[in-house]
Coordinates of C-alpha atoms and ligand atoms in Angstrom, one line a residue:
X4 CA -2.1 -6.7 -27.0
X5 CA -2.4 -10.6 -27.7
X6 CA -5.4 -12.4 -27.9
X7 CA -4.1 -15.5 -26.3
X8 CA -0.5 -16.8 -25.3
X9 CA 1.8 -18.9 -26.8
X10 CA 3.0 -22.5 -24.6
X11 CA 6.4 -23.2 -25.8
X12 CA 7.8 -26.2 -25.2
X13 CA 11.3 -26.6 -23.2
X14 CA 13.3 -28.0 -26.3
X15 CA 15.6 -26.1 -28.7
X16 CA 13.4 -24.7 -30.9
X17 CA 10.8 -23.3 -28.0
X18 CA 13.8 -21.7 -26.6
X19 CA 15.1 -20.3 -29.4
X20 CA 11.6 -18.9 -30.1
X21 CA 11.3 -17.5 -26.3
X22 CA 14.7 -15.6 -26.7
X23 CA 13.7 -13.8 -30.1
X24 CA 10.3 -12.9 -28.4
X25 CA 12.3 -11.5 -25.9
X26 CA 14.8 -9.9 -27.7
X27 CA 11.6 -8.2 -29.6
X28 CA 10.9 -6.6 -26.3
X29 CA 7.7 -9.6 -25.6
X30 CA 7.3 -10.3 -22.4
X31 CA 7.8 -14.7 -21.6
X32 CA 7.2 -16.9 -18.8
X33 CA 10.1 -19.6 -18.0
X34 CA 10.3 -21.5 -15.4
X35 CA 12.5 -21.4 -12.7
X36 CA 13.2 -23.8 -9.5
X37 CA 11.9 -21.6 -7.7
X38 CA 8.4 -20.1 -9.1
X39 CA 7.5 -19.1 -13.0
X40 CA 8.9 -16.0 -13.5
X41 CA 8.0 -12.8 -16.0
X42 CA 10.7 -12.1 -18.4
X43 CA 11.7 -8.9 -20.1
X44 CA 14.9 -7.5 -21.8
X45 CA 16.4 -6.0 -18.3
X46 CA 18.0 -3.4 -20.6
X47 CA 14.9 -2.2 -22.4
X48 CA 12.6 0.0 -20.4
X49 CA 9.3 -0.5 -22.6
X50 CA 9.5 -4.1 -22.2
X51 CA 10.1 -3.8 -18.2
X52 CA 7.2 -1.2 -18.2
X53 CA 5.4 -3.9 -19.7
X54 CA 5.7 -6.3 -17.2
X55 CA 4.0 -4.1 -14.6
X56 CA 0.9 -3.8 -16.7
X57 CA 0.8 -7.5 -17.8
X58 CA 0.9 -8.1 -13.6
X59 CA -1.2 -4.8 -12.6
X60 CA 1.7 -3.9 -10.3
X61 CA 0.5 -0.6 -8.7
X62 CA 4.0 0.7 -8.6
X63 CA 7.5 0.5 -9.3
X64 CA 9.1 -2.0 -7.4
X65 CA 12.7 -2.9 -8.6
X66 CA 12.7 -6.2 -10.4
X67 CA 15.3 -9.3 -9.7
X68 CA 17.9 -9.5 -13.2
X69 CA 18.4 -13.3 -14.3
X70 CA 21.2 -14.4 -15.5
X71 CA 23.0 -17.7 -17.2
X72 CA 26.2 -17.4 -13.9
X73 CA 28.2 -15.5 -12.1
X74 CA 30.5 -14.1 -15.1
X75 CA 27.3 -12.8 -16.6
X76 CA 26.5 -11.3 -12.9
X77 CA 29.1 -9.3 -12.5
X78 CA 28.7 -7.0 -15.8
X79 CA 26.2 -5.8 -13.4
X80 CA 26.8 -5.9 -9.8
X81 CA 29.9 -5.0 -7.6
X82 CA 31.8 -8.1 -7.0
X83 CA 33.1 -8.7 -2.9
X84 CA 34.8 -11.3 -1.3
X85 CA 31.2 -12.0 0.6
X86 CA 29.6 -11.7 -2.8
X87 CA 32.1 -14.9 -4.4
X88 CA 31.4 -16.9 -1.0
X89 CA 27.9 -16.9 -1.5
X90 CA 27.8 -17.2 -5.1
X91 CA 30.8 -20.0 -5.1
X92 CA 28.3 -21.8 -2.2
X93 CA 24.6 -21.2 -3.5
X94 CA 24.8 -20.0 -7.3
X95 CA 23.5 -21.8 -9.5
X96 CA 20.0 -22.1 -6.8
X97 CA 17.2 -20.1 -4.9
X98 CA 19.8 -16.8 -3.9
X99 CA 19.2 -13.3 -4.8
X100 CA 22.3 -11.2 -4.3
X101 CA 21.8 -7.3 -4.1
X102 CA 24.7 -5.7 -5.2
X103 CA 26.0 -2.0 -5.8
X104 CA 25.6 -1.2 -9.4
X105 CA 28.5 -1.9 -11.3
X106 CA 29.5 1.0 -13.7
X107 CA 28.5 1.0 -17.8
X108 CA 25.8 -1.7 -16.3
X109 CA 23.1 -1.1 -19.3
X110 CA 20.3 -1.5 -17.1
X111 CA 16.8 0.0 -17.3
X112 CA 16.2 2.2 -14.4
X113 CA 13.2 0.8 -14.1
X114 CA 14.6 -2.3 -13.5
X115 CA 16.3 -0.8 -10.2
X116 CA 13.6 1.8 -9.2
X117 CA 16.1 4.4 -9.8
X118 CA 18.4 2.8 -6.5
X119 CA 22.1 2.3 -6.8
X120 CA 21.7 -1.1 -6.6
X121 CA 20.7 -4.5 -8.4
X122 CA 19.2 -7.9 -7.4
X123 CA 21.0 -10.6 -9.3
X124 CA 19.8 -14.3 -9.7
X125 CA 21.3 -17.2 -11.4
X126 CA 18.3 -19.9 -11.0
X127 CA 19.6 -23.5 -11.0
X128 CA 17.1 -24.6 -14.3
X129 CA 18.8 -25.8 -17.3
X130 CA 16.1 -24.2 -19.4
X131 CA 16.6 -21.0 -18.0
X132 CA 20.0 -21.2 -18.3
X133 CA 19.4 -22.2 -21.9
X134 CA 17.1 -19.0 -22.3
X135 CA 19.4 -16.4 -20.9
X136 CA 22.4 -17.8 -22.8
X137 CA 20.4 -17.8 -26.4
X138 CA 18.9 -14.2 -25.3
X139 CA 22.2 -13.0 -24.1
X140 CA 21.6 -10.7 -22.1
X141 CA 19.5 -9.9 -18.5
X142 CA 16.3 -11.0 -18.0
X143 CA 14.3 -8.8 -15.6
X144 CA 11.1 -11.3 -13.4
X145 CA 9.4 -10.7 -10.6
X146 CA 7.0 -14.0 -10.6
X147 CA 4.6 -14.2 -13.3
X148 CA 1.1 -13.5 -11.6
X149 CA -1.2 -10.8 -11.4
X150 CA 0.1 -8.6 -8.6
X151 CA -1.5 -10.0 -5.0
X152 CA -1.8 -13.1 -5.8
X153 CA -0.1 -16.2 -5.6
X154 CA 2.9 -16.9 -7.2
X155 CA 3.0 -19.8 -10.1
X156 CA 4.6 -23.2 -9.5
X157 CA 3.0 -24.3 -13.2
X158 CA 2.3 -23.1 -16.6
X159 CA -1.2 -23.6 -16.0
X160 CA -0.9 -21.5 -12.6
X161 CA 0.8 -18.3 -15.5
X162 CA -2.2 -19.6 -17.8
X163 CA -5.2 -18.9 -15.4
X164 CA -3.3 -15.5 -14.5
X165 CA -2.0 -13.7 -17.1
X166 CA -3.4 -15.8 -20.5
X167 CA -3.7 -12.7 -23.0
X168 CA -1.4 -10.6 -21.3
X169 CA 1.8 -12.3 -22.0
X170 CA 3.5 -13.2 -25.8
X171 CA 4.6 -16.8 -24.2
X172 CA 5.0 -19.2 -21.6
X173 CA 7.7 -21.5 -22.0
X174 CA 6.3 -24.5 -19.7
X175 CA 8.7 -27.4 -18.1
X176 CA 6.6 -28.7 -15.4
X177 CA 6.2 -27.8 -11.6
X178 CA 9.1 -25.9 -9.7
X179 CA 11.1 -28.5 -7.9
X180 CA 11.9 -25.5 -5.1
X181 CA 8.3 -24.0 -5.2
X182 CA 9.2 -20.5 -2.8
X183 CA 10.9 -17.7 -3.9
X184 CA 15.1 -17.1 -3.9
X185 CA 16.0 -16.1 -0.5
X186 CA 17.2 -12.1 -0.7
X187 CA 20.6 -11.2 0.8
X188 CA 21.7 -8.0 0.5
X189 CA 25.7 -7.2 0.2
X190 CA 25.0 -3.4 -0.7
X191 CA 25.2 -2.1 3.2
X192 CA 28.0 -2.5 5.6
X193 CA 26.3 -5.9 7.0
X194 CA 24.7 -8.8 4.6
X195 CA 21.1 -8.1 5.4
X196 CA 18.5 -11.2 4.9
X197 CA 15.9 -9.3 3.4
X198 CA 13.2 -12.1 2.5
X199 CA 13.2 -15.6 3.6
X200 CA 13.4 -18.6 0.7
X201 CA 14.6 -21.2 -1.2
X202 CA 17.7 -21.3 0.5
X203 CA 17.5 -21.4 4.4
X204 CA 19.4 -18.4 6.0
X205 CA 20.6 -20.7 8.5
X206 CA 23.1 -22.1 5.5
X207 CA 23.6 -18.9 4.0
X208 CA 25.1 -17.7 7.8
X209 CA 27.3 -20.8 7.8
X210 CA 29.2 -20.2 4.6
X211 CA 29.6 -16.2 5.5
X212 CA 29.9 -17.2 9.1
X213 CA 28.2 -14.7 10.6
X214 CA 24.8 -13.9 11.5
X215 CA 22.5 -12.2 9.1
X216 CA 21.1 -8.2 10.0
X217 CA 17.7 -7.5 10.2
X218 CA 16.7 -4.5 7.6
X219 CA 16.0 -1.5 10.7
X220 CA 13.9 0.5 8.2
X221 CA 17.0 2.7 7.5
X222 CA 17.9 0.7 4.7
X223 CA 17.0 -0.4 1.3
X224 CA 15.1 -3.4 1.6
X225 CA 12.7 -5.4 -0.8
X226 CA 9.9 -2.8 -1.0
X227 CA 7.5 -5.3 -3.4
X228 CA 7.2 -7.2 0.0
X229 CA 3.4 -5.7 0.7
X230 CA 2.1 -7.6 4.0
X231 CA -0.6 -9.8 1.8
X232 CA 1.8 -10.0 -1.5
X233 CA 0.6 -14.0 -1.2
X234 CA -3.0 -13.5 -0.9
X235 CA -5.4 -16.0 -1.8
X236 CA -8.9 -14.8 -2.1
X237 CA -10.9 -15.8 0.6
X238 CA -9.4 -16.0 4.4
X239 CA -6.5 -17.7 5.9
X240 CA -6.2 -18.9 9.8
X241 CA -2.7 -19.6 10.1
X242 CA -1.4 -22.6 13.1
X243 CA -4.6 -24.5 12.7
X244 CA -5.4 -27.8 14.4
X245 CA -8.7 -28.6 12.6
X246 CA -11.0 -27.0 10.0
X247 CA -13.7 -25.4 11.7
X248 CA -16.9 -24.0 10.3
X249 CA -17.2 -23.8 6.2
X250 CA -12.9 -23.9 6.4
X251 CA -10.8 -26.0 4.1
X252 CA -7.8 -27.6 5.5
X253 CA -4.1 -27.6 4.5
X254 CA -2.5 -30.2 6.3
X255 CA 1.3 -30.9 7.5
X256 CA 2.4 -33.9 9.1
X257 CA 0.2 -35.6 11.7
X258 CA -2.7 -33.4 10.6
X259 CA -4.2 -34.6 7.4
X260 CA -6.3 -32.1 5.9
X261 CA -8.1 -31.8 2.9
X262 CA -4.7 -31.0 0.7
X263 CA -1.6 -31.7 2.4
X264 CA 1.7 -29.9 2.1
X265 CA 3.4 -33.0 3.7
X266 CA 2.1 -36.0 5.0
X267 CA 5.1 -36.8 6.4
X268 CA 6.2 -33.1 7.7
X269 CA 9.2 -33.1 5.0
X270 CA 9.5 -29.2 4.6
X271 CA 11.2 -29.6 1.2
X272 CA 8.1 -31.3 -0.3
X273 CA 5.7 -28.6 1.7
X274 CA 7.7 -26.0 -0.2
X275 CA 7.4 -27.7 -3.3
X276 CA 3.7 -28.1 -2.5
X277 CA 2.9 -24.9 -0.8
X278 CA 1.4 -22.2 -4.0
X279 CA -0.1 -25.2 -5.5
X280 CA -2.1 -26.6 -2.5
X281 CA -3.3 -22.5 -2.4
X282 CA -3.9 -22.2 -6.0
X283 CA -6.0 -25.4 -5.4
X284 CA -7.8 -24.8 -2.5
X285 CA -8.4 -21.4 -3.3
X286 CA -10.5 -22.2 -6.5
X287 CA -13.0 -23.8 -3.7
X288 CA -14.1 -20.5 -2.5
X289 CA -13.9 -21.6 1.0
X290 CA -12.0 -19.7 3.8
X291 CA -8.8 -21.9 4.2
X292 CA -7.6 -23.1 7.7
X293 CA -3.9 -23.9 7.5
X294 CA -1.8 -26.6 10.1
X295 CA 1.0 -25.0 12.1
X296 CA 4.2 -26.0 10.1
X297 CA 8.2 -25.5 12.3
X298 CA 10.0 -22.2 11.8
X299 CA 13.0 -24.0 10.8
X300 CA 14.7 -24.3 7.4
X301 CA 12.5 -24.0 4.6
X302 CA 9.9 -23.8 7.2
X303 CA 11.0 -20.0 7.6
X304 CA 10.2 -19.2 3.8
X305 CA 6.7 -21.3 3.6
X306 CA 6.0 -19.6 6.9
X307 CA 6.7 -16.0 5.7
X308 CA 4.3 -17.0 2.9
X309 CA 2.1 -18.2 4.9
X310 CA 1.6 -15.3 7.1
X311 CA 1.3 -12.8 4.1
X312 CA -1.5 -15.0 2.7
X313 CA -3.4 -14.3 5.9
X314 CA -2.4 -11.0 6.4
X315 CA -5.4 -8.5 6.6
X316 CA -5.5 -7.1 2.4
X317 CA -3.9 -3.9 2.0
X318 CA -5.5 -3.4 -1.3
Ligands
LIG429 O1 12.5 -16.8 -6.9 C1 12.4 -15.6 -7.2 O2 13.1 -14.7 -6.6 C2 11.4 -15.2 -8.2 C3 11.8 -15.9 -9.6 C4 11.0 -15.5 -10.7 O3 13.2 -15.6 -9.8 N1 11.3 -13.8 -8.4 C5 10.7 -13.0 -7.5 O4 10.6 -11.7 -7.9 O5 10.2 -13.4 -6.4 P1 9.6 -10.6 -7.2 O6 9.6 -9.4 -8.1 O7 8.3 -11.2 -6.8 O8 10.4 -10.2 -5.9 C6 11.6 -9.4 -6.0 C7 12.0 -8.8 -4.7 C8 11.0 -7.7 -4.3 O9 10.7 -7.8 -3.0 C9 11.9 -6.4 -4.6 O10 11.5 -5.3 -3.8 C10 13.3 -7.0 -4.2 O11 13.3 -8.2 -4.8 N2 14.3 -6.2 -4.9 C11 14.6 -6.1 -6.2 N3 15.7 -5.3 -6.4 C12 16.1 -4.8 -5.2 C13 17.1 -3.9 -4.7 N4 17.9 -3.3 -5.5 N5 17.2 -3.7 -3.4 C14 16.3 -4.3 -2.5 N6 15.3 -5.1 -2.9 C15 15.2 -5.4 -4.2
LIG430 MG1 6.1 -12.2 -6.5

């Protein structure tokens, strides 16, 4: 176990560093558009087990593999004609593809929980790219918290969670995104939107053109999506107008707040804003009353978030 962990910078020599530490079987931090994510050789099952006790992950949920592009993608997942518009469209960005496993795929089961399929991401970061190009191989992340609580838009936010657990964080500065990939599924009959995110399904529909299915329960969906996955530590009222009692306020738009996620109700920057006004606001102790903010765009994802933050705790 480490004592403390390493901040690499994002030059050529930190990243040269963070791909041997990961090519040990070390678990890094690396930051993504999206959220910081937990890195592990994808092929090497004591390194992936290692991710779940750095986050205290109760169980195996299958893990997203990161990779440099879509040539490195399809070593591992079946390749479709939907799977080439949506990468052609939305790859290199916030899109997780699940895909039917390709054959000779090297993976760690772990990795996969033992399904027949894989979640691929290609995150639009030039660092990352860097990483998983020097590295050469898949990089297995789920985001690089303890498990429950919010996800990390900062080094600092990996820092505060996992400082000890981890070999290194390889910090470039806040996510420009700030929510998760959006998760379609191409492994059924139907492309299936199974979590709201970076990219709004609304665009994702447009370039498959067609809607999106619902997961019915019948299918493999994203089972690491626990109710309060988001949860801050103290209580969340969600479509507030005004604090009331001992509450902190999250603003958007007209109302102010004590944080903001957008003064002027731009959803991008409330995305951008959203795990870092929590991490924030959360450190005050106080139950946190949050403004109502449109279910359109990336108003979908930040709501999703929003709603498992102040979802009753299933732990
Ligand atoms: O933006 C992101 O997606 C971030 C960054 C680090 O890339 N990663 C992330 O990972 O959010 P995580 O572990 O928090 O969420 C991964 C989700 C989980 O809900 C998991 O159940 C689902 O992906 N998932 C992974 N493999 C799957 C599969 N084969 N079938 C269905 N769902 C899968
Ligand atoms: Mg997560």
């Amino acid at each position: 176990m480490n004592t403390t962990t390493k901040v690499l910078k994002p030059d050529a020599a930190g990243i040269a560093q963070a791909a041997e530490l990961l090519q040990s079987g070390a678990l890094v931090a690396f930051a993504t558009e999206t959220v910081y994510g937990l890195g592990a050789d994808a092929r090497n099952s004591t390194a992936v087990a290692a991710i779940y006790s750095a986050k205290g992950r109760p169980s195996f949920n299958p893990l997203i593999i990161h990779v440099a592009d879509a040539t490195m993608a399809r070593r591992y997942g079946m390749w479709s004609d939907q799977a080439h518009i949506l990468a052609s469209a939305f790859w290199p960005g916030p899109l997780t593809l699940v895909l039917g496993l390709a054959p000779d795929h090297g993976l760690s089961s772990l990795v996969t929980a033992g399904l027949p399929s894989v979640a691929i991401r290609v995150p639009a970061h030039p660092t990352a790219a860097a990483l998983f190009r020097a590295f050469g191989g898949p990089v297995a992340a789920p985001s690089a918290n303890p498990s429950g609580q919010i996800s990390p838009t900062t080094a600092q936010h990996v820092i505060a969670g996992l400082d000890g657990r981890i070999a290194a964080v390889l910090d470039d500065g806040p996510c420009t995104v700030g929510v998760e990939s959006t998760i379609v599924s191409l492994a059924n009959d139907v492309p299936l939107l199974l979590r709201e995110g970076g990219i709004p399904s609304e665009a994702l529909e447009q370039a498959i053109g067609a809607p999106l299915g619902h997961p019915d329960g019948t299918e493999i969906t994203a089972p690491g999506q626990l109710a309060s996955h988001y949860a801050p530590k103290g209580a969340v009222r969600l479509n507030a107008q005004a604090p009331q009692g001992n509450e902190i306020m999250l603003g958007f738009g007209p109302i102010a707040g004590d944080l903001t996620l957008s003064a002027t109700g731009d959803l991008t920057e409330a995305a951008t804003r959203l795990f870092d006004c929590l991490h924030r606001l959360d450190a005050t102790g106080r139950p946190i009353a949050v403004a109502p903010v449109p279910e359109r765009g990336l108003g979908r994802a930040i709501n999703d978030r929003l709603r498992r933050a102040a979802a009753p705790r299933d732990r």
